[in-house]
Tab-separated table of C-alpha atoms in Angstrom:
chain	number	residue	atom	x	y	z
A	1	MET	CA	-10.175	28.766	-5.204
A	2	SER	CA	-11.549	27.558	-1.842
A	3	GLU	CA	-12.389	30.199	0.753
A	4	LEU	CA	-11.168	27.797	3.448
A	5	PRO	CA	-7.573	26.721	4.087
A	6	ASN	CA	-6.393	23.164	3.512
A	7	PRO	CA	-6.191	21.665	7.034
A	8	VAL	CA	-3.517	19.200	5.877
A	9	ASP	CA	-1.055	22.099	5.419
A	10	PHE	CA	-1.362	22.861	9.135
A	11	ALA	CA	-1.010	19.197	10.119
A	12	VAL	CA	2.324	18.603	8.324
A	13	PRO	CA	4.528	19.768	11.261
A	14	ALA	CA	2.588	17.393	13.539
A	15	PHE	CA	3.102	14.547	11.021
A	16	VAL	CA	6.864	15.127	11.121
A	17	ALA	CA	6.945	15.392	14.930
A	18	LEU	CA	4.913	12.191	15.360
A	19	MET	CA	7.165	10.292	12.948
A	20	LEU	CA	10.207	11.362	14.988
A	21	VAL	CA	8.468	10.237	18.187
A	22	GLU	CA	7.623	6.858	16.605
A	23	ILE	CA	11.222	6.444	15.385
A	24	TRP	CA	12.527	7.174	18.896
A	25	LEU	CA	9.977	4.774	20.368
A	26	VAL	CA	10.788	1.826	18.076
A	27	ARG	CA	14.497	2.359	18.734
A	28	ARG	CA	13.840	2.317	22.466
A	29	ARG	CA	11.755	-0.850	22.161
A	30	LYS	CA	14.464	-2.376	19.926
A	31	GLN	CA	11.920	-2.862	17.111
A	32	THR	CA	14.629	-2.158	14.571
A	33	ARG	CA	12.634	-3.595	11.660
A	34	ALA	CA	9.871	-1.002	11.999
A	35	TYR	CA	11.692	1.577	9.879
A	36	SER	CA	14.401	1.423	7.242
A	37	PRO	CA	16.072	4.404	5.549
A	38	GLY	CA	15.305	3.318	1.957
A	39	ASP	CA	11.654	2.599	2.657
A	40	THR	CA	11.174	5.821	4.605
A	41	ALA	CA	12.804	7.847	1.823
A	42	THR	CA	10.526	6.217	-0.781
A	43	SER	CA	7.408	6.873	1.301
A	44	LEU	CA	8.259	10.487	2.049
A	45	PHE	CA	9.302	11.391	-1.500
A	46	LEU	CA	6.102	9.789	-2.784
A	47	GLY	CA	4.228	11.914	-0.249
A	48	LEU	CA	5.993	15.083	-1.356
A	49	GLY	CA	5.357	14.274	-5.014
A	50	SER	CA	1.716	13.562	-4.255
A	51	THR	CA	1.322	17.007	-2.694
A	52	VAL	CA	2.813	18.657	-5.781
A	53	ALA	CA	0.584	16.551	-8.083
A	54	GLY	CA	-2.427	17.514	-5.956
A	55	VAL	CA	-1.613	21.220	-6.247
A	56	LEU	CA	-1.309	20.918	-10.044
A	57	SER	CA	-4.756	19.313	-10.421
A	58	ALA	CA	-6.554	21.118	-7.567
A	59	GLY	CA	-7.799	24.022	-9.692
A	60	LEU	CA	-9.422	21.731	-12.234
A	61	VAL	CA	-11.028	19.498	-9.586
A	62	TYR	CA	-12.335	22.538	-7.709
A	63	ALA	CA	-13.771	24.030	-10.915
A	64	LEU	CA	-15.516	20.731	-11.688
A	65	ALA	CA	-16.884	20.527	-8.134
A	66	THR	CA	-18.185	24.094	-8.374
A	67	TRP	CA	-19.895	23.340	-11.694
A	68	VAL	CA	-21.538	20.159	-10.341
A	69	HIS	CA	-22.639	22.156	-7.281
A	70	THR	CA	-24.732	24.425	-9.549
A	71	PHE	CA	-27.105	21.438	-9.943
A	72	ALA	CA	-27.407	20.975	-6.149
A	73	LEU	CA	-30.665	19.750	-4.624
A	74	PHE	CA	-30.328	21.833	-1.454
A	75	ASP	CA	-28.854	25.229	-0.671
A	76	ILE	CA	-26.411	24.606	2.181
A	77	GLY	CA	-24.297	27.425	3.585
A	78	LEU	CA	-20.766	27.459	4.972
A	79	ASP	CA	-21.312	29.442	8.154
A	80	LEU	CA	-20.471	27.137	11.061
A	81	ARG	CA	-22.911	28.733	13.564
A	82	SER	CA	-25.933	28.367	11.267
A	83	TRP	CA	-24.914	25.190	9.493
A	84	TRP	CA	-23.033	23.217	12.195
A	85	TRP	CA	-25.228	20.159	11.594
A	86	ALA	CA	-24.422	20.287	7.866
A	87	TRP	CA	-20.693	20.225	8.672
A	88	ILE	CA	-21.156	17.082	10.782
A	89	LEU	CA	-23.386	15.484	8.150
A	90	CYS	CA	-20.907	16.381	5.428
A	91	PHE	CA	-18.071	14.757	7.394
A	92	VAL	CA	-20.064	11.525	7.828
A	93	ILE	CA	-21.296	11.341	4.206
A	94	ASP	CA	-17.813	12.189	2.929
A	95	ASP	CA	-16.468	9.282	4.979
A	96	LEU	CA	-19.066	6.995	3.383
A	97	ALA	CA	-17.983	8.294	-0.053
A	98	TYR	CA	-14.400	7.527	0.990
A	99	TYR	CA	-15.417	3.950	1.865
A	100	VAL	CA	-16.995	3.485	-1.594
A	101	PHE	CA	-13.949	4.992	-3.289
A	102	HIS	CA	-11.546	2.893	-1.244
A	103	ARG	CA	-13.422	-0.342	-1.883
A	104	SER	CA	-13.455	0.436	-5.610
A	105	ALA	CA	-9.761	1.268	-5.422
A	106	HIS	CA	-9.110	-2.324	-4.349
A	107	ARG	CA	-11.596	-3.999	-6.687
A	108	VAL	CA	-11.206	-2.101	-9.983
A	109	ARG	CA	-7.732	-2.154	-11.502
A	110	TRP	CA	-8.016	1.365	-12.970
A	111	PHE	CA	-8.485	2.843	-9.505
A	112	TRP	CA	-6.020	0.354	-7.988
A	113	ALA	CA	-3.286	1.561	-10.355
A	114	SER	CA	-3.364	4.853	-8.504
A	115	HIS	CA	-3.998	3.523	-4.990
A	116	VAL	CA	-1.441	0.667	-5.113
A	117	ILE	CA	1.303	3.198	-4.290
A	118	HIS	CA	-0.060	3.510	-0.763
A	119	HIS	CA	0.221	-0.263	-0.258
A	120	SER	CA	3.603	-0.746	-1.890
A	121	SER	CA	5.634	-0.698	1.344
A	122	GLN	CA	6.397	-3.916	3.215
A	123	HIS	CA	6.889	-1.767	6.314
A	124	TYR	CA	4.050	-0.290	8.344
A	125	ASN	CA	4.720	2.930	10.166
A	126	LEU	CA	3.640	6.568	10.133
A	127	SER	CA	5.727	7.287	7.032
A	128	THR	CA	3.582	4.709	5.178
A	129	ALA	CA	0.598	7.026	5.692
A	130	LEU	CA	2.356	9.635	3.567
A	131	ARG	CA	3.090	7.192	0.725
A	132	GLN	CA	0.380	8.687	-1.470
A	133	THR	CA	-0.518	8.596	-5.120
A	134	TRP	CA	0.828	10.835	-7.852
A	135	THR	CA	-1.872	9.792	-10.301
A	136	GLY	CA	-5.095	10.412	-8.411
A	137	PHE	CA	-6.321	12.879	-11.029
A	138	LEU	CA	-5.644	10.425	-13.860
A	139	SER	CA	-7.631	7.730	-12.058
A	140	ILE	CA	-10.623	10.151	-11.781
A	141	ALA	CA	-11.008	9.186	-8.115
A	142	PHE	CA	-12.660	12.585	-7.492
A	143	ILE	CA	-15.917	11.256	-9.034
A	144	PHE	CA	-16.710	9.513	-5.735
A	145	ARG	CA	-17.186	12.894	-4.043
A	146	LEU	CA	-19.466	14.353	-6.749
A	147	PRO	CA	-22.704	13.174	-5.024
A	148	LEU	CA	-21.891	15.446	-2.082
A	149	PHE	CA	-21.874	18.504	-4.365
A	150	LEU	CA	-25.143	17.347	-5.949
A	151	ILE	CA	-26.742	17.096	-2.496
A	152	GLY	CA	-25.700	20.694	-1.942
A	153	PHE	CA	-22.656	20.652	0.307
A	154	PRO	CA	-20.444	23.555	-0.804
A	155	PRO	CA	-17.134	22.436	-2.412
A	156	ALA	CA	-15.160	24.374	0.226
A	157	MET	CA	-16.910	22.418	2.979
A	158	VAL	CA	-16.390	19.059	1.262
A	159	PHE	CA	-12.690	19.634	0.600
A	160	PHE	CA	-12.182	20.865	4.167
A	161	VAL	CA	-13.777	17.769	5.752
A	162	ALA	CA	-11.906	15.572	3.246
A	163	GLY	CA	-8.702	17.143	4.611
A	164	LEU	CA	-9.777	16.320	8.167
A	165	ASN	CA	-10.496	12.743	7.049
A	166	LEU	CA	-6.981	12.468	5.617
A	167	ILE	CA	-5.456	13.858	8.817
A	168	TYR	CA	-7.384	11.306	10.899
A	169	GLN	CA	-5.993	8.474	8.790
A	170	PHE	CA	-2.378	9.444	9.497
A	171	TRP	CA	-2.072	8.147	13.057
A	172	ILE	CA	-3.636	4.719	12.327
A	173	HIS	CA	-0.563	3.711	10.279
A	174	THR	CA	1.425	2.402	13.219
A	175	GLU	CA	2.360	-0.771	15.057
A	176	ALA	CA	3.254	1.299	18.125
A	177	ILE	CA	-0.372	1.313	19.312
A	178	ASP	CA	-1.946	-2.055	20.036
A	179	ARG	CA	-5.684	-1.993	20.808
A	180	LEU	CA	-7.814	0.902	22.043
A	181	PRO	CA	-10.871	0.759	24.333
A	182	ARG	CA	-13.584	-1.542	23.018
A	183	TRP	CA	-16.134	1.240	22.397
A	184	PHE	CA	-13.591	3.122	20.290
A	185	GLU	CA	-12.611	0.026	18.258
A	186	ALA	CA	-16.322	-0.618	17.645
A	187	VAL	CA	-16.990	2.716	15.961
A	188	MET	CA	-13.720	4.225	14.783
A	189	ASN	CA	-10.998	3.099	12.435
A	190	THR	CA	-7.942	2.300	14.549
A	191	PRO	CA	-4.339	1.140	14.087
A	192	SER	CA	-5.494	-2.448	14.697
A	193	HIS	CA	-8.222	-2.299	12.016
A	194	HIS	CA	-5.952	-0.594	9.526
A	195	ARG	CA	-3.071	-3.037	10.030
A	196	VAL	CA	-5.520	-5.666	8.772
A	197	HIS	CA	-6.220	-3.508	5.711
A	198	HIS	CA	-2.509	-3.279	4.830
A	199	ALA	CA	-1.873	-6.993	5.360
A	200	THR	CA	-1.275	-9.482	2.555
A	201	ASN	CA	-2.227	-12.530	4.636
A	202	ALA	CA	-5.048	-14.375	2.840
A	203	ARG	CA	-7.505	-13.921	5.714
A	204	TYR	CA	-7.021	-10.138	5.628
A	205	LEU	CA	-7.067	-9.415	1.880
A	206	ASP	CA	-9.549	-6.719	0.798
A	207	ARG	CA	-10.872	-5.999	4.267
A	208	ASN	CA	-11.368	-2.891	6.435
A	209	TYR	CA	-11.734	-0.162	3.811
A	210	ALA	CA	-12.891	2.476	6.303
A	211	GLY	CA	-11.438	5.952	6.517
A	212	VAL	CA	-12.650	7.274	9.871
A	213	PHE	CA	-15.668	5.161	10.900
A	214	ILE	CA	-15.162	1.373	10.877
A	215	VAL	CA	-18.949	1.020	11.045
A	216	TRP	CA	-19.105	1.077	7.203
A	217	ASP	CA	-17.115	-2.175	7.059
A	218	ARG	CA	-19.312	-3.716	9.733
A	219	MET	CA	-22.428	-2.626	7.807
A	220	PHE	CA	-21.294	-3.782	4.372
A	221	GLY	CA	-19.650	-7.086	5.372
A	222	THR	CA	-16.000	-6.199	4.804
A	223	PHE	CA	-14.853	-6.093	8.425
A	224	GLU	CA	-12.141	-8.421	9.698
A	225	PRO	CA	-10.680	-8.138	13.213
A	226	GLU	CA	-6.944	-8.423	13.832
A	227	THR	CA	-5.910	-11.737	15.351
A	228	GLU	CA	-2.828	-12.439	17.404
A	229	ALA	CA	-2.662	-15.950	15.957
A	230	GLU	CA	-1.084	-14.773	12.737
A	231	THR	CA	1.879	-12.465	12.108
A	232	ILE	CA	0.927	-9.737	9.666
A	233	ARG	CA	2.847	-9.372	6.418
A	234	TYR	CA	2.457	-5.941	4.869
A	235	GLY	CA	2.730	-4.827	1.270
A	236	LEU	CA	1.401	-6.279	-1.951
A	237	VAL	CA	0.550	-9.823	-3.001
A	238	ASN	CA	3.365	-9.346	-5.518
A	239	ASN	CA	5.774	-6.882	-3.928
A	240	ILE	CA	7.567	-4.538	-6.293
A	241	GLY	CA	10.938	-5.318	-4.709
A	242	SER	CA	12.374	-1.870	-5.326
A	243	PHE	CA	12.764	1.497	-3.616
A	244	ASN	CA	12.598	3.286	-6.985
A	245	VAL	CA	10.167	6.165	-6.356
A	246	LEU	CA	9.096	6.610	-9.977
A	247	TRP	CA	8.513	2.885	-10.452
A	248	ALA	CA	6.441	2.734	-7.257
A	249	ALA	CA	4.323	5.604	-8.605
A	250	VAL	CA	3.606	4.203	-12.060
A	251	HIS	CA	4.245	0.439	-12.093
A	252	GLU	CA	0.595	-0.643	-12.167
A	253	TRP	CA	-0.228	1.809	-14.968
A	254	VAL	CA	2.639	0.299	-16.957
A	255	GLY	CA	1.212	-3.145	-16.149
A	256	ILE	CA	-2.219	-2.128	-17.463
A	257	VAL	CA	-0.767	-0.800	-20.710
A	258	ARG	CA	1.277	-3.996	-21.210
A	259	ASP	CA	-1.689	-6.274	-20.488
A	260	VAL	CA	-4.127	-4.348	-22.676
A	261	TRP	CA	-1.577	-4.327	-25.503
A	262	ARG	CA	-1.018	-8.099	-25.339
A	263	ALA	CA	-4.579	-9.243	-24.608
A	264	PRO	CA	-7.027	-10.493	-27.246
A	265	TRP	CA	-9.493	-7.747	-28.253
A	266	ARG	CA	-12.458	-9.147	-26.356
A	267	HIS	CA	-10.499	-9.180	-23.086
A	268	LYS	CA	-8.715	-5.817	-23.326
A	269	LEU	CA	-11.271	-3.815	-21.329
A	270	ASN	CA	-11.333	-6.403	-18.547
A	271	TYR	CA	-7.656	-5.700	-17.808
A	272	VAL	CA	-8.781	-2.163	-16.928
A	273	ILE	CA	-12.053	-2.672	-15.098
A	274	ARG	CA	-11.738	-6.094	-13.442
A	275	GLU	CA	-10.132	-6.715	-10.061
A	276	PRO	CA	-6.324	-6.532	-9.687
A	277	GLY	CA	-4.710	-9.832	-10.655
A	278	TRP	CA	-7.482	-10.819	-13.068
A	279	SER	CA	-6.285	-12.452	-16.288
A	280	HIS	CA	-8.262	-13.845	-19.203
A	281	ASP	CA	-6.539	-17.238	-18.980
A	282	GLY	CA	-6.750	-17.459	-15.187
A	283	SER	CA	-2.957	-17.658	-14.912
A	284	ARG	CA	-2.709	-15.030	-12.173
A	285	ASP	CA	-3.995	-14.740	-8.643
A	286	THR	CA	-6.609	-12.335	-7.391
A	287	SER	CA	-7.384	-11.751	-3.736
A	288	ASP	CA	-10.472	-13.942	-4.212
A	289	THR	CA	-8.504	-16.920	-5.568
A	290	ILE	CA	-5.865	-16.566	-2.844
A	291	ARG	CA	-8.526	-16.437	-0.144
A	292	ALA	CA	-10.363	-19.419	-1.667
A	293	ALA	CA	-7.158	-21.492	-1.747
A	294	TRP	CA	-6.435	-20.535	1.860
A	295	LEU	CA	-9.928	-21.534	2.971
A	296	GLU	CA	-9.639	-24.820	1.069
A	297	LYS	CA	-6.276	-25.531	2.718
A	298	GLY	CA	-7.858	-24.830	6.112
A	299	LYS	CA	-10.522	-27.492	5.495
A	300	GLN	CA	-7.939	-30.198	4.752
B	1	MET	CA	1.299	25.159	-1.179
B	2	ASN	CA	4.073	27.655	-1.897
B	3	LEU	CA	7.776	27.264	-2.584
B	4	LEU	CA	8.665	27.860	1.060
B	5	GLN	CA	6.379	25.016	2.154
B	6	ILE	CA	7.918	22.678	-0.443
B	7	ILE	CA	11.448	23.545	0.741
B	8	GLY	CA	10.364	23.127	4.377
B	9	SER	CA	8.821	19.726	3.587
B	10	LEU	CA	11.994	18.645	1.799
B	11	VAL	CA	14.117	19.594	4.819
B	12	ALA	CA	11.722	17.671	7.099
B	13	VAL	CA	11.873	14.612	4.818
B	14	LEU	CA	15.673	14.624	4.921
B	15	ALA	CA	15.641	15.052	8.711
B	16	VAL	CA	13.366	12.021	9.194
B	17	ILE	CA	15.482	9.861	6.864
B	18	ALA	CA	18.631	10.978	8.733
B	19	ALA	CA	17.043	10.037	12.070
B	20	VAL	CA	16.203	6.534	10.795
B	21	LYS	CA	19.753	6.107	9.490
B	22	LEU	CA	21.493	7.516	12.579
B	23	LEU	CA	19.519	5.271	14.921
B	24	GLY	CA	20.542	2.218	12.898
B	25	LEU	CA	17.022	1.073	12.056
B	26	GLY	CA	16.194	-1.230	9.163
B	27	ARG	CA	18.481	-4.164	9.828
B	28	ALA	CA	17.343	-7.654	8.980
B	29	GLN	CA	18.990	-11.022	8.635
B	30	LEU	CA	17.488	-14.361	7.682
B	31	ALA	CA	18.069	-16.690	10.627
B	32	GLY	CA	18.282	-19.830	8.519
B	33	PRO	CA	16.838	-21.931	5.696
B	34	SER	CA	13.515	-22.468	7.484
B	35	GLU	CA	12.903	-18.716	7.697
B	36	ALA	CA	13.789	-18.395	3.999
B	37	CYS	CA	11.299	-21.173	3.137
B	38	GLU	CA	8.619	-19.525	5.267
B	39	ASN	CA	9.170	-16.167	3.517
B	40	ALA	CA	9.059	-17.717	0.048
B	41	GLU	CA	5.845	-19.646	0.746
B	42	ALA	CA	4.171	-16.589	2.235
B	43	MET	CA	5.099	-14.303	-0.638
B	44	VAL	CA	4.688	-16.580	-3.653
B	45	HIS	CA	1.191	-17.997	-3.728
B	46	GLY	CA	1.084	-21.741	-4.436
B	47	PHE	CA	4.803	-22.259	-3.822
B	48	THR	CA	5.802	-25.095	-1.491
B	49	ALA	CA	9.415	-24.951	-0.358
B	50	THR	CA	11.554	-28.039	0.088
B	51	ASP	CA	14.968	-26.606	0.941
B	52	ALA	CA	16.869	-23.339	0.886
B	53	ILE	CA	20.254	-21.773	1.238
B	54	VAL	CA	20.794	-18.465	2.999
B	55	CYS	CA	23.396	-16.256	1.353
B	56	GLY	CA	25.362	-13.111	2.082
B	57	GLU	CA	25.004	-13.195	5.879
B	58	GLY	CA	21.235	-13.360	5.630
B	59	ASN	CA	20.781	-10.702	2.960
B	60	GLY	CA	19.225	-13.074	0.467
B	61	ALA	CA	18.341	-16.683	-0.175
B	62	LEU	CA	17.565	-19.208	-2.819
B	63	VAL	CA	14.614	-21.482	-2.133
B	64	ALA	CA	13.771	-24.666	-4.020
B	65	GLY	CA	10.184	-25.832	-4.440
B	66	ASP	CA	8.483	-29.199	-4.659
B	67	LYS	CA	7.780	-28.787	-8.388
B	68	GLY	CA	11.433	-28.215	-9.272
B	69	ASP	CA	10.814	-24.469	-9.184
B	70	PHE	CA	12.846	-21.775	-7.413
B	71	VAL	CA	12.251	-18.525	-5.563
B	72	VAL	CA	14.920	-15.930	-4.936
B	73	LEU	CA	14.756	-13.620	-1.912
B	74	LYS	CA	16.507	-10.310	-1.562
B	75	ARG	CA	16.534	-7.967	1.387
B	76	LEU	CA	14.635	-4.734	0.928
B	77	GLY	CA	14.926	-2.589	4.009
B	78	SER	CA	13.854	-4.645	7.021
B	79	TYR	CA	12.034	-7.286	4.992
B	80	TYR	CA	12.502	-9.541	1.990
B	81	ALA	CA	11.050	-9.374	-1.491
B	82	ALA	CA	10.573	-12.567	-3.502
B	83	ARG	CA	10.463	-13.539	-7.142
B	84	LYS	CA	9.677	-16.908	-8.614
B	85	LEU	CA	12.362	-17.660	-11.184
B	86	LEU	CA	11.026	-18.677	-14.568
B	87	PRO	CA	13.083	-21.083	-16.682
B	88	PRO	CA	15.409	-20.760	-18.435
B	89	ILE	CA	17.063	-19.132	-15.418
B	90	SER	CA	19.985	-16.933	-16.342
B	91	THR	CA	22.913	-17.110	-13.936
B	92	ALA	CA	26.536	-16.018	-13.992
B	93	GLU	CA	29.240	-16.666	-11.405
B	94	ARG	CA	31.286	-13.606	-10.461
B	95	ASP	CA	33.796	-15.638	-8.485
B	96	ASP	CA	33.910	-18.915	-6.557
B	97	THR	CA	31.131	-17.993	-4.162
B	98	VAL	CA	29.118	-15.167	-5.773
B	99	LEU	CA	26.318	-15.872	-8.212
B	100	HIS	CA	24.338	-13.326	-10.240
B	101	ILE	CA	20.740	-14.372	-10.877
B	102	GLU	CA	18.467	-12.534	-13.289
B	103	SER	CA	15.051	-12.193	-11.674
B	104	GLY	CA	13.354	-11.573	-15.018
B	105	ASP	CA	11.878	-8.361	-13.607
B	106	ARG	CA	13.703	-5.188	-14.629
B	107	TYR	CA	12.918	-3.260	-11.451
B	108	PHE	CA	13.425	-6.173	-9.070
B	109	GLY	CA	16.730	-6.477	-10.853
B	110	ARG	CA	19.589	-8.914	-10.775
B	111	VAL	CA	20.167	-10.582	-7.408
B	112	ASN	CA	23.736	-11.190	-6.284
B	113	LEU	CA	24.008	-14.054	-3.829
B	114	THR	CA	27.142	-14.802	-1.836
B	115	PHE	CA	27.218	-18.515	-1.015
B	116	PRO	CA	29.020	-19.945	2.031
B	117	ASP	CA	31.478	-21.790	-0.210
B	118	ALA	CA	32.291	-22.648	-3.826
B	119	ALA	CA	30.792	-26.145	-3.613
B	120	SER	CA	27.364	-24.892	-2.563
B	121	ARG	CA	27.459	-22.193	-5.241
B	122	THR	CA	28.223	-24.792	-7.925
B	123	ALA	CA	25.575	-27.194	-6.678
B	124	TRP	CA	22.808	-24.572	-6.598
B	125	GLN	CA	23.827	-23.110	-9.949
B	126	GLN	CA	23.515	-26.562	-11.503
B	127	ARG	CA	20.099	-27.047	-9.928
B	128	LEU	CA	18.951	-23.691	-11.341
B	129	GLU	CA	20.236	-24.477	-14.802
B	130	HIS	CA	18.395	-27.802	-14.816
B	131	SER	CA	15.189	-26.405	-13.325
B	132	ALA	CA	11.806	-27.426	-14.648
């Protein structure tokens, strides 16, 4: 497969060490609600399962990437000394691809069914970062990276920078860090920006999709700053209310199957491709309807 | 990823969970009816709470709404999960003070609420059974 190692494998010991530091810190600060054993177990077993699922599908994804790369527009090499600028460019374009994927993952139910796992905790700590999908391959989320192979970035380079992107996103899943220097908050994704992304408060729904660079949200109108005026509630609009690992991994897929089965023929596809919460009779809430109701309430 | 890495990860996972447990993290308790109402309104869109009863030393609550509807709260780790109860609401008393309520959601499950006394359990059970 790839001629480069997966950087995430090397980061795992640091993930564990940082979680232990955060646990010690919240205990010291008496923030006893920050972690709970059941939630942590669910997050970490979902993370472990996600790694196994990723290994099982990696060969197929890599083969597909290699095939798409045969149609590349440019011939870009891997050697860091000759192609250092390509590595930087690849990292930035991959982060843009991540933004597009992530936005779609919140706006198209098919992609959401896989991504919802990451948002299914009502807690927000470093273990939440590891609460990752088991069904990424099924959701065909890898299609968002295909343009990079068509440009000419070698698959090994793309998967390596994607690993770095994932590692960056680990540390922003914490309440232990408040705000960082203004210049950093302006350009980079930070714990403050990402807390907004995980919030279910109406003002924060479907905001801050960035992976590494928050500039994408600022550019495409999806940025929302964190405000001290409102306590953040994490999780889902309709929380699953269970620590069952398997249910957390598949509940939205089950929901899609149920809805498609019950829906009239002309609405079946919409239960797959429309935004989460969409229903043909308007009986459910989407993030748009919740936000609209909140704005309306604010006017009164 | 090889077998050794999977075993190592599993050991690390268990160590982190043990640390959380040993340090006594993850405790939560509803302070009173107003906190229960606030939770229910925040978690169930369009629900306006009128009154609530906190059960089981803050582990759960039953919240009544202005449309004759009800929301049940149960503790999940450090926070609370909510379900709006759809009529007909199925309840069963286990003893004088404990009431089983079917949430209607298989994975959310049945919620067992321990009321402060038999009179409050009876009163709330009657309200649930006559809900809109």
